[in-house]
Short mmCIF file of N, CA and C in Angstrom, two decimals:
data_model
loop_
_atom_site.label_atom_id
_atom_site.label_comp_id
_atom_site.label_asym_id
_atom_site.label_seq_id
_atom_site.Cartn_x
_atom_site.Cartn_y
_atom_site.Cartn_z
N UNK A 1 0.84 -1.18 0.00
CA UNK A 1 0.00 0.00 0.00
C UNK A 1 0.89 1.24 0.00
N UNK A 2 0.27 2.39 -0.11
CA UNK A 2 1.04 3.62 -0.15
C UNK A 2 1.01 4.34 1.19
N UNK A 3 0.73 3.62 2.27
CA UNK A 3 0.74 4.22 3.60
C UNK A 3 2.17 4.64 3.94
N UNK A 4 2.26 5.71 4.69
CA UNK A 4 3.56 6.21 5.13
C UNK A 4 3.57 6.33 6.63
N UNK A 5 4.76 6.29 7.23
CA UNK A 5 4.90 6.55 8.65
C UNK A 5 5.20 8.04 8.82
N UNK A 6 4.48 8.69 9.73
CA UNK A 6 4.66 10.10 9.99
C UNK A 6 4.84 10.31 11.49
N UNK A 7 5.66 11.28 11.88
CA UNK A 7 5.84 11.60 13.29
C UNK A 7 4.87 12.70 13.68
N UNK A 8 4.15 12.46 14.75
CA UNK A 8 3.16 13.41 15.25
C UNK A 8 3.76 14.09 16.46
N UNK A 9 3.60 15.42 16.57
CA UNK A 9 4.10 16.12 17.75
C UNK A 9 3.05 17.09 18.24
N UNK A 10 3.11 17.40 19.53
CA UNK A 10 2.17 18.35 20.09
C UNK A 10 1.53 17.81 21.36
N UNK A 11 0.47 18.51 21.80
CA UNK A 11 -0.27 18.10 22.99
C UNK A 11 -1.65 17.64 22.58
N UNK A 12 -2.36 17.04 23.50
CA UNK A 12 -3.71 16.56 23.23
C UNK A 12 -4.53 17.65 22.55
N UNK A 13 -5.21 17.30 21.49
CA UNK A 13 -6.04 18.16 20.65
C UNK A 13 -5.23 19.22 19.90
N UNK A 14 -3.92 19.17 19.96
CA UNK A 14 -3.08 20.08 19.20
C UNK A 14 -1.97 19.32 18.50
N UNK A 15 -2.12 18.02 18.37
CA UNK A 15 -1.11 17.21 17.71
C UNK A 15 -1.02 17.60 16.24
N UNK A 16 0.20 17.53 15.68
CA UNK A 16 0.38 18.02 14.33
C UNK A 16 1.48 17.26 13.61
N UNK A 17 1.29 17.15 12.30
CA UNK A 17 2.31 16.63 11.40
C UNK A 17 2.94 17.77 10.60
N UNK A 18 2.55 18.99 10.89
CA UNK A 18 2.87 20.13 10.04
C UNK A 18 4.35 20.39 9.90
N UNK A 19 4.76 20.60 8.67
CA UNK A 19 6.12 21.02 8.38
C UNK A 19 6.30 22.50 8.68
N UNK A 20 5.21 23.21 8.98
CA UNK A 20 5.27 24.64 9.21
C UNK A 20 5.49 24.99 10.66
N UNK A 21 5.57 24.00 11.53
CA UNK A 21 5.84 24.25 12.93
C UNK A 21 7.35 24.15 13.13
N UNK A 22 7.99 25.27 13.47
CA UNK A 22 9.45 25.25 13.63
C UNK A 22 9.87 24.40 14.83
N UNK A 23 11.09 23.89 14.77
CA UNK A 23 11.61 23.08 15.86
C UNK A 23 11.65 23.89 17.16
N UNK A 24 11.99 25.16 17.08
CA UNK A 24 11.99 26.07 18.22
C UNK A 24 10.86 27.06 18.02
N UNK A 25 9.90 27.07 18.94
CA UNK A 25 8.75 27.96 18.81
C UNK A 25 8.33 28.48 20.18
N UNK A 26 7.74 29.65 20.21
CA UNK A 26 7.20 30.19 21.45
C UNK A 26 5.75 29.79 21.67
N UNK A 27 5.16 29.04 20.72
CA UNK A 27 3.77 28.61 20.85
C UNK A 27 3.62 27.64 22.02
N UNK A 28 2.69 27.94 22.93
CA UNK A 28 2.45 27.03 24.06
C UNK A 28 2.00 25.65 23.60
N UNK A 29 1.36 25.58 22.44
CA UNK A 29 0.87 24.30 21.95
C UNK A 29 1.97 23.39 21.43
N UNK A 30 3.08 23.97 20.99
CA UNK A 30 4.08 23.18 20.28
C UNK A 30 5.52 23.34 20.77
N UNK A 31 5.79 24.21 21.71
CA UNK A 31 7.19 24.42 22.11
C UNK A 31 7.73 23.20 22.83
N UNK A 32 9.04 23.05 22.82
CA UNK A 32 9.70 21.84 23.32
C UNK A 32 9.32 21.53 24.76
N UNK A 33 9.25 22.54 25.65
CA UNK A 33 8.91 22.25 27.04
C UNK A 33 7.51 21.66 27.16
N UNK A 34 6.60 22.09 26.27
CA UNK A 34 5.25 21.51 26.28
C UNK A 34 5.27 20.07 25.81
N UNK A 35 6.17 19.77 24.89
CA UNK A 35 6.23 18.42 24.33
C UNK A 35 6.75 17.40 25.34
N UNK A 36 7.40 17.88 26.41
CA UNK A 36 7.92 16.95 27.40
C UNK A 36 7.07 16.94 28.67
N UNK A 37 5.91 17.59 28.62
CA UNK A 37 5.02 17.60 29.77
C UNK A 37 4.22 16.29 29.83
N UNK A 38 3.45 16.16 30.90
CA UNK A 38 2.66 14.94 31.09
C UNK A 38 1.59 14.78 30.02
N UNK A 39 1.14 15.88 29.42
CA UNK A 39 0.10 15.78 28.41
C UNK A 39 0.66 15.69 26.99
N UNK A 40 1.97 15.69 26.86
CA UNK A 40 2.58 15.67 25.53
C UNK A 40 2.40 14.30 24.89
N UNK A 41 2.33 14.31 23.58
CA UNK A 41 2.26 13.07 22.83
C UNK A 41 3.27 13.13 21.70
N UNK A 42 3.83 12.01 21.40
CA UNK A 42 4.69 11.89 20.23
C UNK A 42 4.70 10.42 19.85
N UNK A 43 4.23 10.14 18.63
CA UNK A 43 4.20 8.76 18.17
C UNK A 43 4.13 8.75 16.66
N UNK A 44 4.42 7.58 16.11
CA UNK A 44 4.33 7.41 14.66
C UNK A 44 2.94 6.88 14.33
N UNK A 45 2.42 7.30 13.20
CA UNK A 45 1.11 6.84 12.76
C UNK A 45 1.14 6.60 11.26
N UNK A 46 0.32 5.68 10.80
CA UNK A 46 0.24 5.42 9.35
C UNK A 46 -0.67 6.45 8.71
N UNK A 47 -0.30 6.86 7.54
CA UNK A 47 -1.14 7.78 6.78
C UNK A 47 -1.38 7.20 5.39
N UNK A 48 -2.52 7.52 4.81
CA UNK A 48 -2.84 7.11 3.45
C UNK A 48 -3.31 8.34 2.68
N UNK A 49 -3.01 8.35 1.41
CA UNK A 49 -3.61 9.36 0.53
C UNK A 49 -5.07 8.98 0.36
N UNK A 50 -5.94 9.97 0.35
CA UNK A 50 -7.38 9.71 0.19
C UNK A 50 -7.65 8.97 -1.11
N UNK A 51 -6.95 9.34 -2.19
CA UNK A 51 -7.13 8.65 -3.48
C UNK A 51 -6.85 7.16 -3.35
N UNK A 52 -5.78 6.80 -2.65
CA UNK A 52 -5.43 5.39 -2.48
C UNK A 52 -6.45 4.66 -1.59
N UNK A 53 -6.89 5.33 -0.54
CA UNK A 53 -7.89 4.75 0.34
C UNK A 53 -9.19 4.50 -0.42
N UNK A 54 -9.63 5.48 -1.21
CA UNK A 54 -10.87 5.34 -1.97
C UNK A 54 -10.78 4.19 -2.97
N UNK A 55 -9.62 4.06 -3.60
CA UNK A 55 -9.43 2.97 -4.57
C UNK A 55 -9.41 1.62 -3.84
N UNK A 56 -8.66 1.54 -2.76
CA UNK A 56 -8.56 0.28 -2.01
C UNK A 56 -9.91 -0.16 -1.45
N UNK A 57 -10.72 0.78 -1.03
CA UNK A 57 -12.03 0.48 -0.45
C UNK A 57 -13.15 0.45 -1.49
N UNK A 58 -12.80 0.71 -2.77
CA UNK A 58 -13.78 0.74 -3.87
C UNK A 58 -14.94 1.68 -3.56
N UNK A 59 -14.60 2.86 -3.07
CA UNK A 59 -15.63 3.85 -2.76
C UNK A 59 -16.28 4.36 -4.04
N UNK A 60 -17.56 4.57 -3.98
CA UNK A 60 -18.29 5.18 -5.09
C UNK A 60 -18.21 6.69 -4.96
N UNK A 61 -19.11 7.38 -5.62
CA UNK A 61 -19.11 8.84 -5.53
C UNK A 61 -19.24 9.30 -4.07
N UNK A 62 -18.51 10.35 -3.74
CA UNK A 62 -18.51 10.91 -2.39
C UNK A 62 -19.42 12.13 -2.39
N UNK A 63 -20.42 12.14 -1.54
CA UNK A 63 -21.34 13.29 -1.46
C UNK A 63 -20.70 14.45 -0.73
N UNK A 64 -20.01 14.18 0.38
CA UNK A 64 -19.37 15.24 1.16
C UNK A 64 -18.04 14.74 1.68
N UNK A 65 -17.00 15.47 1.37
CA UNK A 65 -15.68 15.21 1.93
C UNK A 65 -15.41 16.34 2.91
N UNK A 66 -15.51 16.03 4.21
CA UNK A 66 -15.28 17.02 5.27
C UNK A 66 -13.90 16.79 5.84
N UNK A 67 -13.06 17.80 5.74
CA UNK A 67 -11.68 17.68 6.20
C UNK A 67 -11.48 18.59 7.40
N UNK A 68 -10.96 18.03 8.47
CA UNK A 68 -10.62 18.77 9.69
C UNK A 68 -9.34 18.16 10.20
N UNK A 69 -8.23 18.59 9.64
CA UNK A 69 -6.95 17.93 9.94
C UNK A 69 -5.97 18.87 10.62
N UNK A 70 -6.50 19.81 11.42
CA UNK A 70 -5.66 20.68 12.24
C UNK A 70 -4.54 21.36 11.45
N UNK A 71 -4.92 22.00 10.35
CA UNK A 71 -3.95 22.77 9.58
C UNK A 71 -3.30 22.02 8.43
N UNK A 72 -3.70 20.78 8.20
CA UNK A 72 -3.11 19.97 7.14
C UNK A 72 -4.09 19.73 6.00
N UNK A 73 -5.12 20.55 5.92
CA UNK A 73 -6.19 20.30 4.97
C UNK A 73 -5.71 20.30 3.53
N UNK A 74 -4.78 21.18 3.19
CA UNK A 74 -4.31 21.20 1.81
C UNK A 74 -3.56 19.91 1.46
N UNK A 75 -2.81 19.38 2.41
CA UNK A 75 -2.12 18.12 2.17
C UNK A 75 -3.13 16.99 1.93
N UNK A 76 -4.21 16.97 2.71
CA UNK A 76 -5.27 15.97 2.51
C UNK A 76 -5.92 16.17 1.14
N UNK A 77 -6.19 17.42 0.79
CA UNK A 77 -6.79 17.71 -0.51
C UNK A 77 -5.89 17.26 -1.66
N UNK A 78 -4.60 17.53 -1.55
CA UNK A 78 -3.68 17.08 -2.61
C UNK A 78 -3.69 15.57 -2.73
N UNK A 79 -3.85 14.88 -1.60
CA UNK A 79 -3.95 13.43 -1.63
C UNK A 79 -5.30 12.94 -2.13
N UNK A 80 -6.22 13.85 -2.38
CA UNK A 80 -7.55 13.54 -2.91
C UNK A 80 -7.73 14.07 -4.32
N UNK A 81 -6.66 14.51 -4.94
CA UNK A 81 -6.77 15.22 -6.23
C UNK A 81 -7.40 14.37 -7.33
N UNK A 82 -7.11 13.07 -7.37
CA UNK A 82 -7.70 12.22 -8.40
C UNK A 82 -9.22 12.16 -8.24
N UNK A 83 -9.69 11.97 -7.02
CA UNK A 83 -11.13 11.97 -6.76
C UNK A 83 -11.77 13.28 -7.22
N UNK A 84 -11.11 14.39 -6.91
CA UNK A 84 -11.65 15.70 -7.27
C UNK A 84 -11.59 15.93 -8.78
N UNK A 85 -10.47 15.59 -9.41
CA UNK A 85 -10.33 15.77 -10.87
C UNK A 85 -11.37 14.97 -11.64
N UNK A 86 -11.68 13.77 -11.14
CA UNK A 86 -12.64 12.90 -11.82
C UNK A 86 -14.09 13.24 -11.47
N UNK A 87 -14.29 14.29 -10.68
CA UNK A 87 -15.65 14.67 -10.30
C UNK A 87 -16.29 13.70 -9.33
N UNK A 88 -15.48 12.96 -8.58
CA UNK A 88 -15.99 11.96 -7.66
C UNK A 88 -16.43 12.51 -6.32
N UNK A 89 -16.37 13.83 -6.15
CA UNK A 89 -16.75 14.46 -4.88
C UNK A 89 -17.75 15.57 -5.17
N UNK A 90 -18.95 15.47 -4.59
CA UNK A 90 -20.00 16.46 -4.84
C UNK A 90 -19.80 17.74 -4.04
N UNK A 91 -19.22 17.65 -2.86
CA UNK A 91 -19.00 18.83 -2.02
C UNK A 91 -17.82 18.57 -1.10
N UNK A 92 -17.04 19.62 -0.86
CA UNK A 92 -15.88 19.54 0.04
C UNK A 92 -16.00 20.67 1.05
N UNK A 93 -15.77 20.36 2.31
CA UNK A 93 -15.65 21.38 3.34
C UNK A 93 -14.26 21.20 3.95
N UNK A 94 -13.49 22.28 3.97
CA UNK A 94 -12.15 22.23 4.54
C UNK A 94 -11.92 23.46 5.40
N UNK A 95 -10.85 23.43 6.18
CA UNK A 95 -10.54 24.53 7.07
C UNK A 95 -9.30 25.28 6.62
N UNK A 96 -9.32 26.56 6.91
CA UNK A 96 -8.12 27.40 6.87
C UNK A 96 -7.75 27.57 8.33
N UNK A 97 -6.49 27.29 8.68
CA UNK A 97 -6.11 27.29 10.09
C UNK A 97 -4.75 27.94 10.31
N UNK A 98 -4.50 28.31 11.56
CA UNK A 98 -3.30 29.05 11.94
C UNK A 98 -1.99 28.32 11.80
N UNK A 99 -2.02 27.01 11.61
CA UNK A 99 -0.76 26.29 11.46
C UNK A 99 -0.56 25.76 10.04
N UNK A 100 -1.33 26.27 9.08
CA UNK A 100 -1.25 25.73 7.72
C UNK A 100 -0.09 26.27 6.91
N UNK A 101 0.53 27.36 7.34
CA UNK A 101 1.75 27.84 6.70
C UNK A 101 2.57 28.61 7.72
N UNK A 102 3.81 28.87 7.39
CA UNK A 102 4.70 29.54 8.34
C UNK A 102 4.27 30.93 8.74
N UNK A 103 3.71 31.69 7.81
CA UNK A 103 3.25 33.05 8.14
C UNK A 103 2.08 33.00 9.12
N UNK A 104 1.08 32.16 8.84
CA UNK A 104 -0.06 32.06 9.74
C UNK A 104 0.37 31.55 11.11
N UNK A 105 1.31 30.60 11.13
CA UNK A 105 1.78 30.04 12.40
C UNK A 105 2.41 31.14 13.25
N UNK A 106 3.29 31.94 12.64
CA UNK A 106 3.95 32.99 13.43
C UNK A 106 2.95 34.02 13.95
N UNK A 107 1.91 34.32 13.17
CA UNK A 107 0.90 35.30 13.59
C UNK A 107 -0.02 34.71 14.66
N UNK A 108 -0.59 33.54 14.37
CA UNK A 108 -1.68 33.04 15.20
C UNK A 108 -1.27 32.05 16.28
N UNK A 109 -0.11 31.47 16.18
CA UNK A 109 0.33 30.53 17.21
C UNK A 109 1.45 31.12 18.06
N UNK A 110 2.27 32.00 17.47
CA UNK A 110 3.36 32.60 18.22
C UNK A 110 3.08 34.05 18.61
N UNK A 111 1.96 34.62 18.13
CA UNK A 111 1.57 35.96 18.53
C UNK A 111 2.38 37.09 17.92
N UNK A 112 3.01 36.84 16.79
CA UNK A 112 3.82 37.87 16.14
C UNK A 112 2.95 38.71 15.20
N UNK A 113 3.43 39.88 14.85
CA UNK A 113 2.73 40.74 13.90
C UNK A 113 2.82 40.13 12.50
N UNK A 114 1.85 40.44 11.64
CA UNK A 114 1.97 39.97 10.25
C UNK A 114 3.29 40.44 9.66
N UNK A 115 3.97 39.60 8.89
CA UNK A 115 5.27 39.98 8.33
C UNK A 115 5.16 41.25 7.48
N UNK A 116 5.98 42.23 7.80
CA UNK A 116 5.96 43.51 7.06
C UNK A 116 6.25 43.28 5.59
N UNK A 117 7.11 42.33 5.28
CA UNK A 117 7.45 42.07 3.87
C UNK A 117 6.24 41.58 3.09
N UNK A 118 5.32 40.90 3.76
CA UNK A 118 4.10 40.43 3.11
C UNK A 118 3.09 41.57 3.00
N UNK A 119 2.85 42.27 4.10
CA UNK A 119 1.86 43.35 4.07
C UNK A 119 2.28 44.49 3.15
N UNK A 120 3.58 44.67 2.96
CA UNK A 120 4.07 45.70 2.04
C UNK A 120 4.13 45.22 0.60
N UNK A 121 3.81 43.95 0.39
CA UNK A 121 3.82 43.40 -0.97
C UNK A 121 5.20 43.06 -1.49
N UNK A 122 6.19 42.97 -0.60
CA UNK A 122 7.56 42.66 -1.02
C UNK A 122 7.77 41.17 -1.26
N UNK A 123 6.94 40.35 -0.67
CA UNK A 123 6.99 38.91 -0.91
C UNK A 123 5.59 38.37 -0.78
N UNK A 124 5.31 37.25 -1.44
CA UNK A 124 3.96 36.67 -1.34
C UNK A 124 3.74 36.02 0.03
N UNK A 125 2.50 35.92 0.40
CA UNK A 125 2.11 35.20 1.60
C UNK A 125 2.48 33.73 1.41
N UNK A 126 2.98 33.11 2.47
CA UNK A 126 3.35 31.70 2.40
C UNK A 126 2.13 30.86 1.99
N UNK A 127 2.38 29.81 1.24
CA UNK A 127 1.32 28.89 0.83
C UNK A 127 1.47 27.59 1.60
N UNK A 128 0.38 26.86 1.77
CA UNK A 128 -0.96 27.16 1.27
C UNK A 128 -1.60 28.25 2.11
N UNK A 129 -2.48 29.00 1.48
CA UNK A 129 -3.30 30.00 2.13
C UNK A 129 -4.67 29.95 1.47
N UNK A 130 -5.59 30.76 1.94
CA UNK A 130 -6.94 30.68 1.40
C UNK A 130 -6.96 30.93 -0.11
N UNK A 131 -6.28 31.96 -0.57
CA UNK A 131 -6.30 32.29 -1.99
C UNK A 131 -5.67 31.19 -2.84
N UNK A 132 -4.56 30.65 -2.41
CA UNK A 132 -3.92 29.60 -3.20
C UNK A 132 -4.80 28.34 -3.25
N UNK A 133 -5.52 28.06 -2.17
CA UNK A 133 -6.41 26.89 -2.16
C UNK A 133 -7.61 27.12 -3.06
N UNK A 134 -8.16 28.34 -3.05
CA UNK A 134 -9.28 28.66 -3.94
C UNK A 134 -8.84 28.53 -5.40
N UNK A 135 -7.66 29.04 -5.73
CA UNK A 135 -7.15 28.91 -7.11
C UNK A 135 -6.96 27.45 -7.48
N UNK A 136 -6.43 26.65 -6.56
CA UNK A 136 -6.23 25.22 -6.81
C UNK A 136 -7.56 24.54 -7.11
N UNK A 137 -8.59 24.84 -6.33
CA UNK A 137 -9.91 24.28 -6.59
C UNK A 137 -10.47 24.74 -7.92
N UNK A 138 -10.25 25.98 -8.28
CA UNK A 138 -10.73 26.48 -9.57
C UNK A 138 -10.14 25.68 -10.72
N UNK A 139 -8.85 25.33 -10.61
CA UNK A 139 -8.21 24.52 -11.65
C UNK A 139 -8.84 23.14 -11.77
N UNK A 140 -9.43 22.66 -10.68
CA UNK A 140 -10.09 21.36 -10.67
C UNK A 140 -11.57 21.46 -11.04
N UNK A 141 -12.04 22.69 -11.33
CA UNK A 141 -13.43 22.86 -11.73
C UNK A 141 -14.40 23.09 -10.58
N UNK A 142 -13.92 23.59 -9.46
CA UNK A 142 -14.77 23.86 -8.30
C UNK A 142 -14.80 25.35 -8.00
N UNK A 143 -15.90 25.82 -7.44
CA UNK A 143 -16.02 27.16 -6.89
C UNK A 143 -16.01 27.05 -5.37
N UNK A 144 -15.52 28.10 -4.70
CA UNK A 144 -15.39 28.09 -3.24
C UNK A 144 -16.16 29.23 -2.60
N UNK A 145 -16.65 28.95 -1.38
CA UNK A 145 -17.34 29.93 -0.56
C UNK A 145 -16.82 29.86 0.86
N UNK A 146 -16.59 31.01 1.46
CA UNK A 146 -16.28 31.09 2.89
C UNK A 146 -17.59 30.88 3.63
N UNK A 147 -17.58 29.99 4.60
CA UNK A 147 -18.81 29.65 5.32
C UNK A 147 -18.93 30.55 6.54
N UNK A 148 -19.87 31.49 6.48
CA UNK A 148 -20.17 32.34 7.63
C UNK A 148 -21.21 31.67 8.50
N UNK A 149 -21.53 32.29 9.62
CA UNK A 149 -22.52 31.69 10.52
C UNK A 149 -23.90 31.67 9.89
N UNK A 150 -24.19 32.62 8.99
CA UNK A 150 -25.52 32.66 8.36
C UNK A 150 -25.45 32.90 6.86
N UNK A 151 -24.27 32.84 6.30
CA UNK A 151 -24.17 33.13 4.87
C UNK A 151 -22.95 32.46 4.26
N UNK A 152 -22.96 32.38 2.95
CA UNK A 152 -21.81 31.91 2.18
C UNK A 152 -21.25 33.12 1.42
N UNK A 153 -19.95 33.31 1.49
CA UNK A 153 -19.31 34.42 0.80
C UNK A 153 -18.54 33.84 -0.38
N UNK A 154 -18.90 34.21 -1.62
CA UNK A 154 -18.20 33.65 -2.78
C UNK A 154 -16.74 34.12 -2.82
N UNK A 155 -15.85 33.19 -3.12
CA UNK A 155 -14.41 33.48 -3.15
C UNK A 155 -13.80 33.31 -4.53
N UNK A 156 -14.43 32.56 -5.39
CA UNK A 156 -13.82 32.17 -6.66
C UNK A 156 -13.88 33.28 -7.70
N UNK A 157 -12.90 33.23 -8.59
CA UNK A 157 -12.86 34.05 -9.79
C UNK A 157 -12.95 35.54 -9.45
N UNK A 158 -13.88 36.24 -10.09
CA UNK A 158 -14.01 37.68 -9.90
C UNK A 158 -14.49 38.07 -8.51
N UNK A 159 -14.98 37.11 -7.74
CA UNK A 159 -15.45 37.41 -6.40
C UNK A 159 -14.31 37.61 -5.42
N UNK A 160 -13.12 37.11 -5.74
CA UNK A 160 -12.02 37.16 -4.77
C UNK A 160 -11.66 38.60 -4.44
N UNK A 161 -11.39 38.85 -3.16
CA UNK A 161 -10.85 40.12 -2.68
C UNK A 161 -9.79 39.79 -1.64
N UNK A 162 -8.68 40.50 -1.68
CA UNK A 162 -7.58 40.19 -0.77
C UNK A 162 -7.97 40.28 0.71
N UNK A 163 -9.01 41.04 1.04
CA UNK A 163 -9.44 41.14 2.44
C UNK A 163 -9.99 39.80 2.96
N UNK A 164 -10.31 38.88 2.05
CA UNK A 164 -10.80 37.57 2.48
C UNK A 164 -9.71 36.70 3.09
N UNK A 165 -8.47 37.08 2.91
CA UNK A 165 -7.36 36.35 3.51
C UNK A 165 -7.28 36.77 4.98
N UNK A 166 -8.34 36.41 5.73
CA UNK A 166 -8.57 36.91 7.08
C UNK A 166 -7.44 36.56 8.04
N UNK A 167 -6.79 35.44 7.84
CA UNK A 167 -5.71 35.05 8.75
C UNK A 167 -4.53 36.02 8.67
N UNK A 168 -4.44 36.78 7.59
CA UNK A 168 -3.41 37.81 7.45
C UNK A 168 -3.99 39.19 7.73
N UNK A 169 -5.15 39.49 7.16
CA UNK A 169 -5.68 40.85 7.24
C UNK A 169 -6.34 41.18 8.58
N UNK A 170 -6.72 40.16 9.34
CA UNK A 170 -7.37 40.39 10.64
C UNK A 170 -6.68 39.53 11.71
N UNK A 171 -5.41 39.84 12.04
CA UNK A 171 -4.66 39.00 12.98
C UNK A 171 -5.26 38.94 14.38
N UNK A 172 -6.13 39.89 14.71
CA UNK A 172 -6.75 39.86 16.04
C UNK A 172 -7.85 38.79 16.15
N UNK A 173 -8.30 38.28 15.01
CA UNK A 173 -9.31 37.23 15.00
C UNK A 173 -8.65 35.86 14.95
N UNK A 174 -9.34 34.85 15.45
CA UNK A 174 -8.78 33.49 15.32
C UNK A 174 -8.63 33.11 13.84
N UNK A 175 -7.62 32.33 13.55
CA UNK A 175 -7.41 31.86 12.17
C UNK A 175 -7.97 30.44 12.10
N UNK A 176 -9.27 30.37 11.84
CA UNK A 176 -9.94 29.09 11.84
C UNK A 176 -11.26 29.27 11.11
N UNK A 177 -11.28 28.97 9.83
CA UNK A 177 -12.45 29.22 8.99
C UNK A 177 -12.76 28.02 8.13
N UNK A 178 -14.04 27.78 7.92
CA UNK A 178 -14.48 26.70 7.04
C UNK A 178 -14.77 27.25 5.64
N UNK A 179 -14.43 26.45 4.65
CA UNK A 179 -14.65 26.82 3.25
C UNK A 179 -15.40 25.66 2.58
N UNK A 180 -16.36 26.01 1.74
CA UNK A 180 -17.13 25.04 0.98
C UNK A 180 -16.70 25.10 -0.48
N UNK A 181 -16.44 23.95 -1.08
CA UNK A 181 -16.11 23.86 -2.50
C UNK A 181 -17.13 22.96 -3.18
N UNK A 182 -17.71 23.46 -4.27
CA UNK A 182 -18.70 22.72 -5.05
C UNK A 182 -18.30 22.75 -6.52
N UNK A 183 -18.66 21.73 -7.29
CA UNK A 183 -18.37 21.79 -8.71
C UNK A 183 -18.95 23.08 -9.33
N UNK A 184 -18.15 23.73 -10.17
CA UNK A 184 -18.60 24.97 -10.79
C UNK A 184 -19.79 24.71 -11.70
N UNK A 185 -20.73 25.63 -11.69
CA UNK A 185 -21.90 25.52 -12.57
C UNK A 185 -21.45 25.79 -14.01
N UNK A 186 -22.07 25.12 -14.93
CA UNK A 186 -21.79 25.43 -16.34
C UNK A 186 -21.05 24.39 -17.00
#
């Protein structure tokens, strides 16, 4: 099979496989002293690409693929690309989270200000981010909406506005948002 062994680090309910968590961090959830506490966990776990799992289990069409992988949603989505390309998924819900890239991690987990080089436009925001994920879905034939408490905000194509990159533009707010992706009409 195509299962891989991955090292998990963090504390209960904050465990992570993220490559975006630096070895030395001031985040209470991930810093070394926290990892050696009584609540710390560290173990190896098997992982599978969703495409391989679906093939091995002979899954039919998927009505809803809900991803909640603590900041690893884009990695899960990339492992589901064949299902998505073939139109095998009717709807996807995924999260944008504070540990999904190095910039978001430093802002939302370490409490640092948004990088001046990014806000000044001197360098792009680290990926994956909301905009890069929306563009990726568009290439696969899906449209995306930010899921509000009472509304859906369109993100795809001409609807995109840089202010929707809330994890950068509104650092005082939590970086934890759900996004809905549906096959594009037409």
